[in-house]
Amino acid sequence: NAGVTQTPKFQVLKTGQSMTLQCAQDMNHNSMYWYRQDPGMGLRLIYYSASEGTTDKGEVPNGYNVSRLNKREFSLRLESAAPSQTSVYFCASSPLGTQYYGYTFGSGTRLTIV
Amino acid sequence: KQEVTQIPAALSVPEGENLVLNCSFTDSAIYNLQWFRQDPGKGLTSLLLIQSSQREQTSGRLNASLDKSSGRSTLYIAASQPGDSATYLCAVKTNAGKSTFGDGTTLTVKP
């Protein structure tokens, strides 16, 4: 009963490097989300995918790209990492019709840009 | 724009005490409100979800209430235990389908 799985759990990057954060869910949820969590700023939505084949920008999309590979997987890519992207990144999912359902979160990726 | 506030930012209580955590929001046109628990260095674990048509939800020692008209939700924890120590966050989903998270209340229960 894995729920939402994120990889890697920890990563250190140099400024300018690129990387992809992976997220997979096994609950047959339609919607998936990427958040970042920073001290004093709470959780902020980066991108979301309401259903397979669609993606939309959230509150803080600059510097990121996403891919909804299939119903299970939603990846987040940093093309040219910047120190301001040092954060904890969380992936979440929910069933379609989120009026009646809440979120299930992964355990997070702690990303440091040096 | 929906704003969600959780006060106090930190709370310390002795073991066994009953306590209330608060979540306030500015836009009452909500779909639901969800309470989460986050342990240090971990992800968010869902505790309770209250639909906009509901007044409260209960799970074990936890009871969450919702008053849309006043823009408030409370999470009541009965007979607190050291294992309840964590950060508690609320998330409010508006009718636009987006959620706004509070910054959380960090609870410490002392043995």
Coordinates of C-alpha atoms in Angstrom, one line a residue:
Chain A
N1 CA 0.0 0.0 0.0
A2 CA 2.6 2.5 -1.2
G3 CA 0.3 5.6 -1.9
V4 CA 2.5 8.3 -3.4
T5 CA 6.2 7.6 -3.9
Q6 CA 8.8 10.3 -4.5
T7 CA 12.4 9.8 -5.7
P8 CA 15.0 10.8 -4.7
K9 CA 14.5 11.6 -1.0
F10 CA 17.6 13.9 -0.9
Q11 CA 19.6 15.7 -3.6
V12 CA 22.3 18.3 -3.7
L13 CA 22.8 20.1 -7.0
K14 CA 25.2 22.8 -8.2
T15 CA 23.8 26.0 -9.6
G16 CA 23.0 25.5 -13.3
Q17 CA 22.6 21.7 -13.2
S18 CA 19.4 20.1 -14.2
M19 CA 17.4 17.2 -12.6
T20 CA 14.0 15.6 -12.6
L21 CA 12.0 14.7 -9.5
Q22 CA 9.9 11.6 -9.9
C23 CA 6.5 10.9 -8.4
A24 CA 4.2 7.9 -8.8
Q25 CA 0.9 7.0 -7.2
D26 CA -0.8 3.6 -7.1
M27 CA -4.3 4.8 -6.0
N28 CA -5.7 5.3 -9.5
H29 CA -6.1 9.0 -8.8
N30 CA -6.7 11.3 -11.7
S31 CA -5.2 14.5 -10.3
M32 CA -1.6 15.1 -9.3
Y33 CA 0.3 18.1 -7.8
W34 CA 3.7 19.4 -7.1
Y35 CA 4.2 21.7 -4.1
R36 CA 7.3 23.3 -2.5
Q37 CA 7.5 24.0 1.2
D38 CA 9.7 26.8 2.5
P39 CA 10.0 28.1 6.1
G40 CA 7.6 30.9 6.7
M41 CA 5.9 30.5 3.3
G42 CA 3.9 27.4 3.8
L43 CA 3.1 25.0 0.9
R44 CA 2.9 26.6 -2.5
L45 CA 1.6 25.0 -5.7
I46 CA 4.1 24.7 -8.5
Y47 CA 2.2 22.8 -11.2
Y48 CA -0.7 20.4 -11.2
S49 CA -2.3 17.9 -13.6
A50 CA -6.1 17.7 -13.2
S51 CA -6.1 14.5 -15.4
E52 CA -3.9 12.5 -17.6
G53 CA -2.8 14.6 -20.6
T54 CA -3.3 18.0 -18.9
T55 CA -1.0 20.2 -16.9
D56 CA -1.4 23.7 -15.5
K57 CA 0.7 26.3 -13.8
G58 CA 0.2 26.9 -10.1
E59 CA 1.3 29.8 -7.9
V60 CA 5.1 29.5 -8.5
P61 CA 5.8 27.8 -11.8
N62 CA 8.9 29.8 -13.0
G63 CA 12.0 27.7 -13.4
Y64 CA 10.1 24.4 -13.5
N65 CA 8.6 22.1 -16.1
V66 CA 6.4 19.1 -15.6
S67 CA 5.4 16.0 -17.5
R68 CA 2.3 13.8 -16.8
L69 CA 3.8 10.6 -18.2
N70 CA 0.7 8.5 -17.6
K71 CA -2.0 8.3 -15.1
R72 CA 0.4 7.1 -12.4
E73 CA 3.4 9.3 -12.9
F74 CA 4.0 13.1 -12.7
S75 CA 7.6 14.4 -12.9
L76 CA 9.0 17.8 -12.1
R77 CA 12.1 19.1 -13.9
L78 CA 14.5 21.9 -13.0
E79 CA 16.3 22.8 -16.2
S80 CA 18.9 25.2 -14.6
A81 CA 18.8 25.0 -10.9
A82 CA 19.1 28.2 -8.8
P83 CA 19.8 28.6 -5.1
S84 CA 16.3 30.0 -4.7
Q85 CA 15.0 26.6 -5.6
T86 CA 16.4 25.0 -2.5
S87 CA 13.3 23.6 -0.8
V88 CA 11.4 20.6 0.1
Y89 CA 9.3 19.3 -2.7
F90 CA 6.1 17.4 -2.2
C91 CA 4.0 15.5 -4.7
A92 CA 0.3 14.9 -4.0
S93 CA -2.6 13.2 -5.6
S94 CA -6.4 13.2 -5.4
P95 CA -9.3 11.6 -7.1
L96 CA -11.1 13.5 -9.8
G97 CA -13.9 15.6 -8.4
T98 CA -11.8 17.0 -5.6
Q99 CA -14.8 18.7 -4.2
Y100 CA -15.3 15.7 -2.1
Y101 CA -11.8 14.3 -1.7
G102 CA -8.6 15.5 -0.2
Y103 CA -5.0 15.0 -0.9
T104 CA -2.5 12.2 -0.4
F105 CA 1.0 13.4 -0.1
G106 CA 4.4 11.7 -0.7
S107 CA 7.2 11.9 1.8
G108 CA 9.1 14.7 0.0
T109 CA 12.4 15.4 -1.7
R110 CA 14.8 17.6 0.1
L111 CA 16.7 19.5 -2.6
T112 CA 19.7 21.8 -1.9
I113 CA 21.2 24.0 -4.6
V114 CA 24.7 25.1 -3.9
Chain B
K1 CA -7.4 35.5 -2.9
Q2 CA -7.9 33.0 -0.1
E3 CA -5.7 33.5 2.9
V4 CA -5.4 30.9 5.6
T5 CA -4.0 31.7 9.1
Q6 CA -3.1 29.3 11.9
I7 CA -2.6 30.8 15.3
P8 CA -0.6 30.2 17.4
A9 CA 2.5 29.2 15.4
A10 CA 3.7 27.1 18.3
L11 CA 2.0 25.5 21.3
S12 CA 3.4 23.6 24.3
V13 CA 1.2 21.6 26.7
P14 CA 1.6 19.0 29.4
E15 CA 0.6 15.4 28.6
G16 CA -3.1 14.7 29.2
E17 CA -4.3 18.1 28.4
N18 CA -7.1 18.7 25.9
L19 CA -6.3 21.3 23.3
V20 CA -7.6 23.3 20.3
L21 CA -5.8 24.3 17.2
N22 CA -7.2 27.1 15.1
C23 CA -7.5 27.6 11.3
S24 CA -9.0 30.8 9.9
F25 CA -9.8 31.6 6.2
T26 CA -11.0 34.7 4.4
D27 CA -13.1 33.3 1.6
S28 CA -16.1 31.3 2.8
A29 CA -16.8 29.8 -0.7
I30 CA -15.0 26.5 0.0
Y31 CA -15.3 22.9 -1.1
N32 CA -13.7 21.4 1.9
L33 CA -11.1 21.8 4.6
Q34 CA -8.5 19.2 5.4
W35 CA -6.3 18.9 8.5
F36 CA -2.8 17.3 8.2
R37 CA -0.1 16.3 10.5
Q38 CA 3.6 16.7 9.6
D39 CA 6.4 15.1 11.6
P40 CA 9.9 16.7 11.3
G41 CA 11.5 15.8 8.0
K42 CA 8.4 13.9 6.8
G43 CA 5.5 14.3 4.5
L44 CA 1.9 15.4 5.3
T45 CA -0.4 12.8 6.7
S46 CA -4.1 13.5 6.3
L47 CA -6.1 13.5 9.6
L48 CA -9.6 14.7 8.8
L49 CA -11.5 16.1 5.8
I50 CA -14.6 18.2 6.3
Q51 CA -16.9 18.9 3.4
S52 CA -18.4 22.3 3.1
S53 CA -21.8 20.9 4.0
Q54 CA -20.5 19.3 7.2
R55 CA -20.1 20.8 10.6
E56 CA -17.6 18.4 12.1
Q57 CA -15.7 15.2 11.6
T58 CA -14.2 12.8 14.3
S59 CA -11.5 10.3 14.3
G60 CA -10.4 8.7 17.6
R61 CA -9.2 11.5 19.9
L62 CA -9.5 14.1 17.1
N63 CA -12.5 16.3 16.3
A64 CA -12.5 18.9 13.6
S65 CA -15.2 21.5 13.3
L66 CA -16.1 23.9 10.5
D67 CA -17.9 27.2 10.6
K68 CA -17.9 28.7 7.1
S69 CA -19.8 31.8 8.0
S70 CA -17.1 32.9 10.4
G71 CA -14.3 31.4 8.3
R72 CA -13.0 29.2 11.1
S73 CA -12.1 25.6 11.7
T74 CA -10.8 24.0 14.9
L75 CA -9.0 20.8 15.5
Y76 CA -9.7 19.4 19.0
I77 CA -7.2 16.9 20.4
A78 CA -8.4 15.1 23.5
A79 CA -6.0 13.7 26.2
S80 CA -2.9 14.8 24.4
Q81 CA 0.2 12.4 24.3
P82 CA 3.8 13.0 23.6
G83 CA 3.3 11.2 20.3
D84 CA 1.0 13.9 19.2
S85 CA 3.9 16.3 19.0
A86 CA 4.1 17.5 15.3
T87 CA 3.1 20.3 13.1
Y88 CA -0.5 20.5 12.2
L89 CA -1.6 22.2 9.0
C90 CA -5.0 23.0 7.5
A91 CA -5.7 23.2 3.8
V92 CA -8.8 25.0 2.4
K93 CA -10.0 24.1 -1.0
T94 CA -12.1 26.9 -2.7
N95 CA -14.8 26.5 -5.3
A96 CA -12.2 27.4 -7.9
G97 CA -10.6 24.1 -7.2
K98 CA -7.4 25.3 -5.7
S99 CA -6.1 24.8 -2.2
T100 CA -4.4 27.2 0.2
F101 CA -2.4 25.9 3.1
G102 CA -1.8 27.5 6.4
D103 CA 1.7 27.7 7.8
G104 CA 0.9 25.3 10.6
T105 CA 0.9 25.1 14.4
T106 CA 3.8 23.2 15.9
L107 CA 2.6 21.3 18.9
T108 CA 4.8 20.0 21.7
V109 CA 3.3 17.7 24.3
K110 CA 5.6 17.3 27.3
P111 CA 5.6 14.1 29.3

